[in-house]
Short mmCIF file of C-alpha atoms in Angstrom, two decimals:
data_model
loop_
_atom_site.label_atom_id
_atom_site.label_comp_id
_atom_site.label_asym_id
_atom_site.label_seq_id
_atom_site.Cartn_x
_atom_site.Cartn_y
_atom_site.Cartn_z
CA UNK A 16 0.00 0.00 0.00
CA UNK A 17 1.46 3.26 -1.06
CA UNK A 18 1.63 5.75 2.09
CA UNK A 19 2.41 9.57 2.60
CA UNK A 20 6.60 9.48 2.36
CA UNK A 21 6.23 6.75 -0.75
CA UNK A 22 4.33 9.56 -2.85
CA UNK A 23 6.40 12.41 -0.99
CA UNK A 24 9.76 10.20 -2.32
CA UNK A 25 8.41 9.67 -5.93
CA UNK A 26 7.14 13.62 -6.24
CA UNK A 27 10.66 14.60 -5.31
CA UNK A 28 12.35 12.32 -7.60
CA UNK A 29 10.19 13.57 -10.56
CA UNK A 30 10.90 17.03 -9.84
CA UNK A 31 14.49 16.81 -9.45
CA UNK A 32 14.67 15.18 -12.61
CA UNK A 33 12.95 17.89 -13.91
CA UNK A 34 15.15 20.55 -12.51
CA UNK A 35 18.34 18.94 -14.13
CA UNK A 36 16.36 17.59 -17.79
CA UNK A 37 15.20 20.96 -19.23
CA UNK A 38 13.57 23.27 -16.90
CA UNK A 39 16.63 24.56 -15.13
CA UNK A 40 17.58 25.16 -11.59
CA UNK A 41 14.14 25.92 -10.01
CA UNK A 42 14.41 29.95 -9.05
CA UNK A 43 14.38 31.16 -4.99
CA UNK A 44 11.52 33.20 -6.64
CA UNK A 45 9.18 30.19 -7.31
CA UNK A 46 6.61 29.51 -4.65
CA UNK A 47 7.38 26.07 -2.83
CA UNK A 48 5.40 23.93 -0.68
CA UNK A 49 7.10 22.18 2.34
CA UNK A 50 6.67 18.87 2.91
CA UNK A 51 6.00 17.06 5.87
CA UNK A 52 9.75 15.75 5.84
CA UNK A 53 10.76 19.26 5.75
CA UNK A 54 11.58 19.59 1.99
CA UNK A 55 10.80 22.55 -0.52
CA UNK A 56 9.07 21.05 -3.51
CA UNK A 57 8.75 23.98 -6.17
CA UNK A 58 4.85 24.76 -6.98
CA UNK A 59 4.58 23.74 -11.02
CA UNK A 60 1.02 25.96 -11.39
CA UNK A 61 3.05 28.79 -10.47
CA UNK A 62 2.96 31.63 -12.84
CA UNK A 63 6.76 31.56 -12.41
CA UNK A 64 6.94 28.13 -13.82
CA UNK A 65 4.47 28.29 -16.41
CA UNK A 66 6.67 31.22 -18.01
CA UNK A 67 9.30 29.02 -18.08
CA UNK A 68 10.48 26.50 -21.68
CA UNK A 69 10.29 23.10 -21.11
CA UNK A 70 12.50 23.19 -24.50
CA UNK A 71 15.46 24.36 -25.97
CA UNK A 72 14.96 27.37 -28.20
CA UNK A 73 17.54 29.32 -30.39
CA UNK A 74 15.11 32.76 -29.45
CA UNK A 75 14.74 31.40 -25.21
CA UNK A 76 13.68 35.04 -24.66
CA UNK A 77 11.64 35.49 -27.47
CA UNK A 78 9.61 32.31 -26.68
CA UNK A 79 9.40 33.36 -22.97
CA UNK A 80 7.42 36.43 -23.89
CA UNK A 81 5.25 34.64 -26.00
CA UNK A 82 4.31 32.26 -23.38
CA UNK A 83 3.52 35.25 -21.35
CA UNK A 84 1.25 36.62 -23.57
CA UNK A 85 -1.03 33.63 -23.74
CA UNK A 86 -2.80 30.77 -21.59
CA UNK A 87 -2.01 27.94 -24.73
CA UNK A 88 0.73 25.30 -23.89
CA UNK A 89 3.50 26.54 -25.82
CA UNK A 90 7.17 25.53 -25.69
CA UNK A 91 6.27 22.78 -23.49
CA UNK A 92 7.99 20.27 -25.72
CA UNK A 93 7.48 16.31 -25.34
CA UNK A 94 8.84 13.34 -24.48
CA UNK A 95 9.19 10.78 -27.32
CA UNK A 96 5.54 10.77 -28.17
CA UNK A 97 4.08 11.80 -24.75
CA UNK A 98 3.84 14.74 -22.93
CA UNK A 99 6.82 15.63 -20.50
CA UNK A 100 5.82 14.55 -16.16
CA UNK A 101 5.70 18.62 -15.72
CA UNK A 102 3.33 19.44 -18.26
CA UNK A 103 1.10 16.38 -17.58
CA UNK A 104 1.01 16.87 -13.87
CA UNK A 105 -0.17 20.59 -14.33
CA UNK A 106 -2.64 19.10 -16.73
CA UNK A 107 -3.99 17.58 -14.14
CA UNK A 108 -3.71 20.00 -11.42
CA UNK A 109 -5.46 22.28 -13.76
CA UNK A 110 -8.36 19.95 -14.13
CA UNK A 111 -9.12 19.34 -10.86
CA UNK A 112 -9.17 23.68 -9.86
CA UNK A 113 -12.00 23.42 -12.76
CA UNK A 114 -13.91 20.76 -11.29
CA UNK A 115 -13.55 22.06 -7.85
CA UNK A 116 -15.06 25.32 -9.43
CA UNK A 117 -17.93 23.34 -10.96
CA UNK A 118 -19.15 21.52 -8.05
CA UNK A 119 -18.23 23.63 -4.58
CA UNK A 120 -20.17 26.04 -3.36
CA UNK A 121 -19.32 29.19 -3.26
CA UNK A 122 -18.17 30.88 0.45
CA UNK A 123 -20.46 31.93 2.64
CA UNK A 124 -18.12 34.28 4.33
CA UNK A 125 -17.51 36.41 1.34
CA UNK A 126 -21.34 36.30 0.63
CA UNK A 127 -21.54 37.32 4.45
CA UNK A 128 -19.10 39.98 4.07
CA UNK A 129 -20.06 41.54 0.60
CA UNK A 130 -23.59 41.73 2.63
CA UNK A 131 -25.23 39.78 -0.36
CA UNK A 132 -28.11 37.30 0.68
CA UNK A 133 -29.20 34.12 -1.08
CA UNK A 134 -31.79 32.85 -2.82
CA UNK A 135 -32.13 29.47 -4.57
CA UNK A 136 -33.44 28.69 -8.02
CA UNK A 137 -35.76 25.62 -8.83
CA UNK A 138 -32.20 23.39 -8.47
CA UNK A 139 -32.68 20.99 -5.59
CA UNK A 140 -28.63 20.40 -6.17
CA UNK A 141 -25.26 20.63 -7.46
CA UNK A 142 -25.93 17.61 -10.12
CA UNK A 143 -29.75 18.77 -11.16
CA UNK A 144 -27.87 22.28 -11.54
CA UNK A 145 -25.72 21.06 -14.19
CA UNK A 146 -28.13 18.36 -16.02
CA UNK A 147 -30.84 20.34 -16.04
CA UNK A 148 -30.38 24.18 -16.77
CA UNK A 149 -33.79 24.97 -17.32
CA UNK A 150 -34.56 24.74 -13.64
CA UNK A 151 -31.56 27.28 -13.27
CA UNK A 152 -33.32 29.91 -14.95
CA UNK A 153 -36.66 29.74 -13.19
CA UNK A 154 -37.50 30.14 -9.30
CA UNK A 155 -39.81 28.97 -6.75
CA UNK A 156 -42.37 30.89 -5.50
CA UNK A 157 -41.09 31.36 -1.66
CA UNK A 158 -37.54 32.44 -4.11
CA UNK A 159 -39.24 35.26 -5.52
CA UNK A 160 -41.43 36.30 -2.42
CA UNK A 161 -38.25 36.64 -0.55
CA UNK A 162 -37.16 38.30 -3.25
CA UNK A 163 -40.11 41.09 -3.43
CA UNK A 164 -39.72 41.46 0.84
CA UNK A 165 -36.36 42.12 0.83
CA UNK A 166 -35.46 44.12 -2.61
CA UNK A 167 -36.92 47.47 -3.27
CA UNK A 168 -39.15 47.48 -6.43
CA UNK A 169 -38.27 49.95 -9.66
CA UNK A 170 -34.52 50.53 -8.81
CA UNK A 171 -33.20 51.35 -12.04
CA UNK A 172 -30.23 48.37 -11.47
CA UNK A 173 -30.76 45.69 -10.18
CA UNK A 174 -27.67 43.39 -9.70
CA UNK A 175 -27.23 40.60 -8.52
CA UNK A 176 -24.18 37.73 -8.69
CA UNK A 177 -24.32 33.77 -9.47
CA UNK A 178 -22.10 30.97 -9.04
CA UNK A 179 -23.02 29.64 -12.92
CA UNK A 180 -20.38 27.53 -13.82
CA UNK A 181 -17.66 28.41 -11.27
CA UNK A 182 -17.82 28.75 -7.45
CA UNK A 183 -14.44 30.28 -7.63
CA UNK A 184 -14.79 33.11 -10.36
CA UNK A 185 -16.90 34.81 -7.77
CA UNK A 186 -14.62 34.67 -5.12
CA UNK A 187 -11.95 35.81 -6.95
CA UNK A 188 -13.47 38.77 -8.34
CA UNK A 189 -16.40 40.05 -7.08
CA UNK A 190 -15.26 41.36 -3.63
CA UNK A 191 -12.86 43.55 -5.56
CA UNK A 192 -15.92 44.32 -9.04
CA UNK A 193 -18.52 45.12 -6.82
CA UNK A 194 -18.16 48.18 -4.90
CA UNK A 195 -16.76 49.98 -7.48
CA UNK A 196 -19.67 48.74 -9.88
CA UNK A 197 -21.98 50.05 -7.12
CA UNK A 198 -19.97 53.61 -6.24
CA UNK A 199 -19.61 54.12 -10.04
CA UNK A 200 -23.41 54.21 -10.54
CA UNK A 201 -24.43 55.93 -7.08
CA UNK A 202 -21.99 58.66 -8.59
CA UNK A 203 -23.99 58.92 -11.72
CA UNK A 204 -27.59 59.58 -10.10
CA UNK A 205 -28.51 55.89 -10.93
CA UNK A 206 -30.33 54.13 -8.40
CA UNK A 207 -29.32 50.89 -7.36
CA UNK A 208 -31.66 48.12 -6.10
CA UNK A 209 -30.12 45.25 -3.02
CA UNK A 210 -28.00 42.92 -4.52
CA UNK A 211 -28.28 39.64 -3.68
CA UNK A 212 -26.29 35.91 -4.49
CA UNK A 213 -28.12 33.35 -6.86
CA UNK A 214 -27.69 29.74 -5.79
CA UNK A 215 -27.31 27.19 -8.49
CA UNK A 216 -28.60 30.14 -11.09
CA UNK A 217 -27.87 30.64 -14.81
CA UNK A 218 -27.83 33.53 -16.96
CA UNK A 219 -31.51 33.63 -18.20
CA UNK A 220 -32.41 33.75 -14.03
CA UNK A 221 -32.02 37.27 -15.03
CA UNK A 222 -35.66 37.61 -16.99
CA UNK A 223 -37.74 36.61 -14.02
CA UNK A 224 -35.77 38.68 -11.75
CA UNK A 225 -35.86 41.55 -13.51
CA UNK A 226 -39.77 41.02 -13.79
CA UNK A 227 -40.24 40.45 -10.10
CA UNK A 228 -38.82 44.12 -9.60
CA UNK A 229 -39.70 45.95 -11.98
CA UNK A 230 -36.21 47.19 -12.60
CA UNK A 231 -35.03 48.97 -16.13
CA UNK A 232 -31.42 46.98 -16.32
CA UNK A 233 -30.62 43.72 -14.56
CA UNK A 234 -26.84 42.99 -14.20
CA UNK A 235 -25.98 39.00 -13.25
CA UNK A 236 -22.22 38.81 -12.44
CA UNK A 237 -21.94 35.28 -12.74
CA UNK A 238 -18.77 32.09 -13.00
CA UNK A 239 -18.12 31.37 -16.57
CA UNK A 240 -17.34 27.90 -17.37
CA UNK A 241 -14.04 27.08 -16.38
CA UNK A 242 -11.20 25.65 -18.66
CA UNK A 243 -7.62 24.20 -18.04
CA UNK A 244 -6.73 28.01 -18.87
CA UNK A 245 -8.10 29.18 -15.86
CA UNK A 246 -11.33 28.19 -13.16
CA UNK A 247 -11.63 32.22 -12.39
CA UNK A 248 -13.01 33.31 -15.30
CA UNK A 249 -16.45 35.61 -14.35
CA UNK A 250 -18.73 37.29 -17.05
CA UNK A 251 -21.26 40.40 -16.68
CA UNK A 252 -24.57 39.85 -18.27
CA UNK A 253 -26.69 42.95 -18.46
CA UNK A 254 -30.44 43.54 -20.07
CA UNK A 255 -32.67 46.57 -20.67
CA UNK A 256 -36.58 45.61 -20.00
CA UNK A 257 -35.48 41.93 -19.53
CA UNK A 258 -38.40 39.81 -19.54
CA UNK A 259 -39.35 36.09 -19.93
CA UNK A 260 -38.31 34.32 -22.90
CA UNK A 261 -36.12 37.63 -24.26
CA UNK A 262 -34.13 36.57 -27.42
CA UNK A 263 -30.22 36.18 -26.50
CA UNK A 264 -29.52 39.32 -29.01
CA UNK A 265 -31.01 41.30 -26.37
CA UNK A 266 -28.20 40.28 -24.05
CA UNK A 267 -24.75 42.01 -23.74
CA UNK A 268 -22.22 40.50 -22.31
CA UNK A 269 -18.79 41.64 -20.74
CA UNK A 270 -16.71 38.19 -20.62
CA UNK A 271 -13.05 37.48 -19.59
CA UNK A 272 -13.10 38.93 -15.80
CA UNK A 273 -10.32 37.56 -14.02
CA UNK A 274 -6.17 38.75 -13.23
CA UNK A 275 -5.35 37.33 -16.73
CA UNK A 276 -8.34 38.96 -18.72
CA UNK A 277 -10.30 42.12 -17.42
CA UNK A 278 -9.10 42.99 -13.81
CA UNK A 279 -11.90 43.03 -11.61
CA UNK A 280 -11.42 46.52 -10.47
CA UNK A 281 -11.12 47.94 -14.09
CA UNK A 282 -14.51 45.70 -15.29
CA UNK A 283 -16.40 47.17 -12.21
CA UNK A 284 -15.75 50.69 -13.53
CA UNK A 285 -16.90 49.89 -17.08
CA UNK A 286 -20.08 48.09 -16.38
CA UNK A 287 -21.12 51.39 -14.57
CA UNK A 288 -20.36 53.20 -17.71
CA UNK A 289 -22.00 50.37 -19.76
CA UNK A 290 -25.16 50.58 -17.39
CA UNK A 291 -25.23 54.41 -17.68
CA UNK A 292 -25.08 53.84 -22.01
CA UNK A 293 -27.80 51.43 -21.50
CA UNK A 294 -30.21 53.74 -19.41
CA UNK A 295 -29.55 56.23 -21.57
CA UNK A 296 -30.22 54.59 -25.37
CA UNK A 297 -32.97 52.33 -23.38
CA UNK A 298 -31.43 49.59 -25.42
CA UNK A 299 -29.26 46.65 -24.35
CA UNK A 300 -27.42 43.95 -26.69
CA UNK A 301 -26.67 44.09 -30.26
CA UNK A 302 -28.78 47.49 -30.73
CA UNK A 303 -26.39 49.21 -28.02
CA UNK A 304 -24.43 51.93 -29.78
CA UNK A 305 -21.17 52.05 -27.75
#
């Protein structure tokens, strides 16, 4: 039976063989984690060691700012006909952050501490939230009578976040989207309605929400479907008049929110202006002049 210091033994072995095939001596730079034996293995789904060629290049610096300018697997290299131990192990690393961002829930704490209170679509769980996505888009009645008791009718925003896809693109960016989404549209006379968190919702939750308000623009900041390029990924869905059954053209969309696409911060100042372009042409989706 393989125990603790057999798969601590065999990690280290791989690694070192790493350091001294192609990779190179592993920086002081590189985040490590510290074993229980006391040894510093180097973290491989560092940024630090993604950026660096598994292969020998006549342009090294040239192909080191190419991998920096994209996600895609470049100058990883191969092994015979396989894939080198580094590249497949953060294969794999990077397939289990996107499952763990498909099926955990998001934390309470930051919903506690954003002041955002929950609500639950027709989704009795996890598994009927991914196989059936038509219950995702509808609510209960006791959903939307909460709903109505604790949200302020006619706001002209309502917005509201939803795990979607991915638990974690929420927690990593809407703590630092949100107030200045909020501040940006207080600042421009636009009243703002309570937000609130969606549990197991999808995008079209949006329609009956915005119905059971009344508001002119719903907003659903909500987890995109995660790849092996990143589980963080959030998108910003917005409507004007959003109603049941709306056609998808009617939608727009701001996509790519995370550190390596939009910066939270920066998309949480342009949906404000987005919203205020919106109100303003009374038109959302592919009619929006921007």
């Amino acid at each position: 039976m393989t125990d603790a210091k057999m798969i601590e033994a065999v990690v280290s072995a791989v690694l070192a063989e790493l350091q001294k095939g192609g990779a190179g001596t592993v920086s002081p730079s590189v985040p490590s984690q510290v074993t229980q034996s006391g040894k510093s293995l180097p973290d491989i789904t560092s940024p630090e060691m993604r950026g660096e060629p598994l292969l020998k290049a006549e342009d090294e610096e040239g192909l080191r700012r190419m991998m920096s300018r994209t996600s895609a697997r470049i100058g990883v290299g191969r092994a015979g006909t396989r894939l080198k131990t580094q590249t497949l192990l953060t294969l794999r690393a990077d397939h289990a952050a996107a499952r763990d961002a498909v099926f955990l829930d998001v934390d309470q704490g930051m919903l506690d501490r954003l002041g955002l209170f929950t609500i639950t679509t027709k989704c009795a769980d996890r598994n009927q939230h991914l196989t059936r996505p038509d219950l995702g888009r509808d609510f209960p009645p006791e959903s939307l009578e909460e709903l109505k008791k604790r949200c302020t009718p006619g706001a002209d925003v309502v917005i509201y976040a939803a795990d979607g896809l991915s638990s974690r693109a929420l927690e990593a960016n809407l703590p630092d989207l949100l107030p200045p989404l909020m501040e940006g549209l207080k600042s421009r006379g636009i009243s703002v309605g309570t937000p609130f968190f969606v549990k197991y919702g999808r995008v079209a939750s949006m329609e009956h929400i915005a119905q059971a308000l009344g508001c002119k623009v719903v907003c659903v900041l909500i987890g995109e479907r995660p790849g092996l390029g990143s589980a963080e990924s959030m998108s910003a869905y917005l409507a004007y008049n959003a109603r049941v059954g709306m056609p998808e053209a009617d939608r727009t969309v701001v996509s790519n929110i995370y550190s390596g696409g939009i910066a939270a911060v920066e998309a949480g100042a342009y949906l404000a202006e987005l919203i205020a372009k919106i109100l303003e042409q009374k038109v959302s989706g592919v009619n929006l002049k921007k």
